[in-house]
mmCIF file of C-alpha atoms in Angstrom:
data_model
loop_
_atom_site.group_PDB
_atom_site.id
_atom_site.type_symbol
_atom_site.label_atom_id
_atom_site.label_comp_id
_atom_site.label_asym_id
_atom_site.label_seq_id
_atom_site.Cartn_x
_atom_site.Cartn_y
_atom_site.Cartn_z
ATOM 1 C CA MET A 1 25.062 -18.698 42.573
ATOM 2 C CA THR A 2 21.650 -17.069 42.168
ATOM 3 C CA ALA A 3 23.196 -13.723 41.231
ATOM 4 C CA GLU A 4 25.344 -15.461 38.558
ATOM 5 C CA ARG A 5 22.260 -17.131 36.981
ATOM 6 C CA ILE A 6 20.395 -13.812 36.975
ATOM 7 C CA TRP A 7 23.349 -12.119 35.328
ATOM 8 C CA LYS A 8 23.600 -14.864 32.631
ATOM 9 C CA GLY A 9 19.832 -14.587 32.034
ATOM 10 C CA LEU A 10 20.064 -10.809 31.581
ATOM 11 C CA LEU A 11 22.974 -11.232 29.162
ATOM 12 C CA ALA A 12 20.991 -13.782 27.118
ATOM 13 C CA VAL A 13 17.980 -11.432 26.959
ATOM 14 C CA ALA A 14 20.219 -8.536 25.935
ATOM 15 C CA ALA A 15 21.856 -10.646 23.209
ATOM 16 C CA LEU A 16 18.464 -11.703 21.844
ATOM 17 C CA ALA A 17 17.278 -8.117 21.841
ATOM 18 C CA ILE A 18 20.387 -7.017 19.891
ATOM 19 C CA VAL A 19 19.947 -9.804 17.333
ATOM 20 C CA GLY A 20 16.272 -8.955 16.946
ATOM 21 C CA PHE A 21 17.068 -5.244 16.491
ATOM 22 C CA VAL A 22 19.673 -6.012 13.828
ATOM 23 C CA LEU A 23 17.275 -8.296 11.915
ATOM 24 C CA VAL A 24 14.543 -5.649 11.931
ATOM 25 C CA GLN A 25 16.933 -2.905 10.861
ATOM 26 C CA ALA A 26 18.286 -5.067 8.050
ATOM 27 C CA GLY A 27 14.742 -5.738 6.820
ATOM 28 C CA VAL A 28 15.061 -9.491 7.264
ATOM 29 C CA VAL A 29 12.016 -9.612 9.527
ATOM 30 C CA SER A 30 9.160 -7.171 10.160
ATOM 31 C CA ALA A 31 9.035 -5.334 13.404
ATOM 32 C CA PRO A 32 6.165 -6.631 15.559
ATOM 33 C CA TRP A 33 4.706 -3.142 15.509
ATOM 34 C CA ALA A 34 5.001 -2.829 11.717
ATOM 35 C CA GLN A 35 1.880 -2.291 9.663
ATOM 36 C CA ASP A 36 0.704 -4.557 6.836
ATOM 37 C CA GLN A 37 -1.524 -1.857 5.359
ATOM 38 C CA ALA A 38 -1.233 1.913 5.015
ATOM 39 C CA VAL A 39 -2.575 4.861 3.038
ATOM 40 C CA VAL A 40 -0.271 6.971 0.878
ATOM 41 C CA HIS A 41 -1.367 10.510 0.033
ATOM 42 C CA VAL A 42 0.373 12.192 -2.893
ATOM 43 C CA LEU A 43 0.579 15.990 -2.605
ATOM 44 C CA ASP A 44 1.664 18.573 -5.186
ATOM 45 C CA ASN A 45 4.234 21.293 -4.490
ATOM 46 C CA ASP A 46 1.565 23.433 -2.819
ATOM 47 C CA GLY A 47 0.529 20.622 -0.485
ATOM 48 C CA GLU A 48 -2.694 19.984 -2.421
ATOM 49 C CA PRO A 49 -3.787 16.351 -2.674
ATOM 50 C CA LYS A 50 -3.410 14.617 -6.033
ATOM 51 C CA ALA A 51 -4.140 10.973 -5.131
ATOM 52 C CA THR A 52 -4.737 8.600 -2.278
ATOM 53 C CA VAL A 53 -3.533 4.995 -2.523
ATOM 54 C CA ASP A 54 -4.463 2.122 -0.197
ATOM 55 C CA VAL A 55 -1.273 0.048 -0.012
ATOM 56 C CA GLU A 56 0.017 -3.237 1.218
ATOM 57 C CA VAL A 57 3.332 -2.659 2.956
ATOM 58 C CA ALA A 58 6.375 -4.715 1.969
ATOM 59 C CA ASP A 59 9.040 -4.095 4.569
ATOM 60 C CA THR A 60 10.993 -7.380 4.745
ATOM 61 C CA VAL A 61 13.439 -8.863 2.253
ATOM 62 C CA GLU A 62 10.991 -11.680 1.445
ATOM 63 C CA GLN A 63 8.015 -9.319 0.980
ATOM 64 C CA ARG A 64 10.066 -7.000 -1.264
ATOM 65 C CA TYR A 65 11.284 -9.955 -3.312
ATOM 66 C CA THR A 66 7.765 -11.285 -3.893
ATOM 67 C CA GLY A 67 6.203 -7.850 -4.349
ATOM 68 C CA LEU A 68 3.111 -7.889 -6.555
ATOM 69 C CA SER A 69 4.047 -11.086 -8.348
ATOM 70 C CA ASP A 70 1.479 -13.024 -6.362
ATOM 71 C CA HIS A 71 -1.332 -10.637 -7.416
ATOM 72 C CA ASP A 72 -3.495 -10.967 -10.540
ATOM 73 C CA SER A 73 -4.117 -7.231 -10.874
ATOM 74 C CA LEU A 74 -4.416 -3.894 -9.061
ATOM 75 C CA GLU A 75 -7.411 -1.562 -8.984
ATOM 76 C CA ASP A 76 -7.011 2.165 -9.319
ATOM 77 C CA GLY A 77 -6.358 3.531 -5.865
ATOM 78 C CA ASP A 78 -4.591 0.350 -4.709
ATOM 79 C CA GLY A 79 -0.875 -0.425 -4.612
ATOM 80 C CA MET A 80 2.100 -1.724 -2.753
ATOM 81 C CA LEU A 81 4.604 0.351 -0.735
ATOM 82 C CA PHE A 82 8.116 -1.054 -0.472
ATOM 83 C CA VAL A 83 9.952 0.161 2.586
ATOM 84 C CA HIS A 84 13.754 0.268 2.794
ATOM 85 C CA ALA A 85 15.794 1.182 5.895
ATOM 86 C CA THR A 86 17.720 3.911 4.044
ATOM 87 C CA GLU A 87 17.653 5.799 0.782
ATOM 88 C CA GLY A 88 19.713 4.295 -1.985
ATOM 89 C CA ASP A 89 19.811 3.337 -5.661
ATOM 90 C CA ARG A 90 17.102 0.711 -6.172
ATOM 91 C CA THR A 91 16.399 -1.601 -9.120
ATOM 92 C CA TYR A 92 13.037 -3.289 -9.421
ATOM 93 C CA VAL A 93 12.314 -6.106 -11.870
ATOM 94 C CA MET A 94 9.071 -7.490 -13.284
ATOM 95 C CA ARG A 95 9.665 -11.023 -11.964
ATOM 96 C CA GLU A 96 6.587 -13.233 -12.524
ATOM 97 C CA MET A 97 4.343 -10.184 -13.058
ATOM 98 C CA ASP A 98 1.055 -10.639 -14.916
ATOM 99 C CA PHE A 99 0.160 -6.952 -15.337
ATOM 100 C CA ASP A 100 1.706 -3.534 -16.063
ATOM 101 C CA ILE A 101 2.494 -1.063 -13.262
ATOM 102 C CA ASP A 102 3.884 2.349 -12.558
ATOM 103 C CA ILE A 103 6.891 2.304 -10.246
ATOM 104 C CA VAL A 104 7.239 5.487 -8.179
ATOM 105 C CA PHE A 105 10.631 6.024 -6.480
ATOM 106 C CA VAL A 106 10.507 8.242 -3.395
ATOM 107 C CA GLY A 107 13.553 9.690 -1.547
ATOM 108 C CA ALA A 108 14.089 9.890 2.207
ATOM 109 C CA ASP A 109 12.656 13.417 2.110
ATOM 110 C CA ARG A 110 9.384 11.814 0.814
ATOM 111 C CA GLU A 111 9.773 13.554 -2.533
ATOM 112 C CA ILE A 112 9.173 11.564 -5.728
ATOM 113 C CA THR A 113 12.504 11.210 -7.483
ATOM 114 C CA SER A 114 11.413 9.281 -10.614
ATOM 115 C CA ILE A 115 8.538 7.334 -12.136
ATOM 116 C CA GLU A 116 8.907 4.276 -14.386
ATOM 117 C CA HIS A 117 6.081 2.844 -16.519
ATOM 118 C CA ALA A 118 6.719 -0.892 -16.419
ATOM 119 C CA ARG A 119 5.191 -3.514 -18.667
ATOM 120 C CA ALA A 120 4.661 -7.109 -17.699
ATOM 121 C CA PRO A 121 6.910 -9.627 -19.401
ATOM 122 C CA GLU A 122 5.700 -11.434 -22.490
ATOM 123 C CA PRO A 123 4.996 -15.207 -22.051
ATOM 124 C CA ASP A 124 8.454 -16.200 -23.308
ATOM 125 C CA GLU A 125 10.307 -13.293 -21.668
ATOM 126 C CA ASP A 126 12.262 -13.245 -18.418
ATOM 127 C CA GLY A 127 10.875 -10.549 -16.110
ATOM 128 C CA GLU A 128 14.286 -10.309 -14.368
ATOM 129 C CA GLU A 129 15.540 -8.549 -17.498
ATOM 130 C CA LEU A 130 12.874 -5.842 -17.309
ATOM 131 C CA ARG A 131 14.725 -3.528 -14.911
ATOM 132 C CA HIS A 132 13.578 -0.161 -13.588
ATOM 133 C CA SER A 133 15.880 1.932 -11.403
ATOM 134 C CA GLY A 134 15.650 4.977 -9.252
ATOM 135 C CA ARG A 135 16.845 6.525 -6.022
ATOM 136 C CA ALA A 136 14.503 5.768 -3.139
ATOM 137 C CA LYS A 137 13.783 4.922 0.471
ATOM 138 C CA TRP A 138 10.221 4.021 -0.490
ATOM 139 C CA VAL A 139 8.921 2.592 -3.737
ATOM 140 C CA LEU A 140 5.230 2.850 -4.563
ATOM 141 C CA GLU A 141 3.764 0.503 -7.200
ATOM 142 C CA VAL A 142 0.360 1.350 -8.678
ATOM 143 C CA PRO A 143 -1.539 0.237 -11.806
ATOM 144 C CA ARG A 144 0.084 1.356 -15.070
ATOM 145 C CA GLY A 145 -1.190 4.750 -16.158
ATOM 146 C CA TYR A 146 -2.434 5.694 -12.663
ATOM 147 C CA THR A 147 0.330 8.306 -12.262
ATOM 148 C CA ASN A 148 -0.662 9.938 -15.582
ATOM 149 C CA GLU A 149 -4.380 9.834 -14.763
ATOM 150 C CA THR A 150 -3.880 11.504 -11.357
ATOM 151 C CA GLY A 151 -1.080 13.843 -12.399
ATOM 152 C CA ILE A 152 1.454 12.303 -10.024
ATOM 153 C CA ASP A 153 4.853 13.657 -11.035
ATOM 154 C CA VAL A 154 8.518 13.943 -10.001
ATOM 155 C CA GLY A 155 8.788 16.502 -7.200
ATOM 156 C CA ASP A 156 5.440 15.629 -5.594
ATOM 157 C CA GLU A 157 5.534 14.581 -1.949
ATOM 158 C CA ILE A 158 4.036 11.572 -0.250
ATOM 159 C CA VAL A 159 2.535 11.255 3.211
ATOM 160 C CA ILE A 160 2.175 7.820 4.695
ATOM 161 C CA ASP A 161 -0.671 7.102 7.137
ATOM 162 C CA ALA A 162 -0.159 3.728 8.842
ATOM 163 C CA ASP A 163 -3.245 2.002 10.236
#
């Protein structure tokens, strides 16, 4: 009888572990070891630094959905890093945004694949219709014009330092 209860307990723990793993991999919940903040370094083709961005990390479905829409602005050198489990075609919208941003799409190899300069929606405009697409595993959002000011360009590489 005791062995049977131990066996059932182990099966229950294993089932919970599998469910938790699947939820983390799907990006539904953050891993308990996941970071809320990080630093992104942008390097040119020669490995020379171009910019350093202090970022909030959005690595769950809810965080990616909300994005920067609950922010009033971003300072130069600040941003948000959206983390996806795999590289894929991504579309970002300007839902409930109050300010313009640059959207930097980064592939699984950490190379910038494209940059979009996104404007905030007008007062009577639906931000869902302002769509910006690219191929990415990571998406970095920074203040509009920051990529031009720092020379960040397609082909540059990012390095992510988690706290």
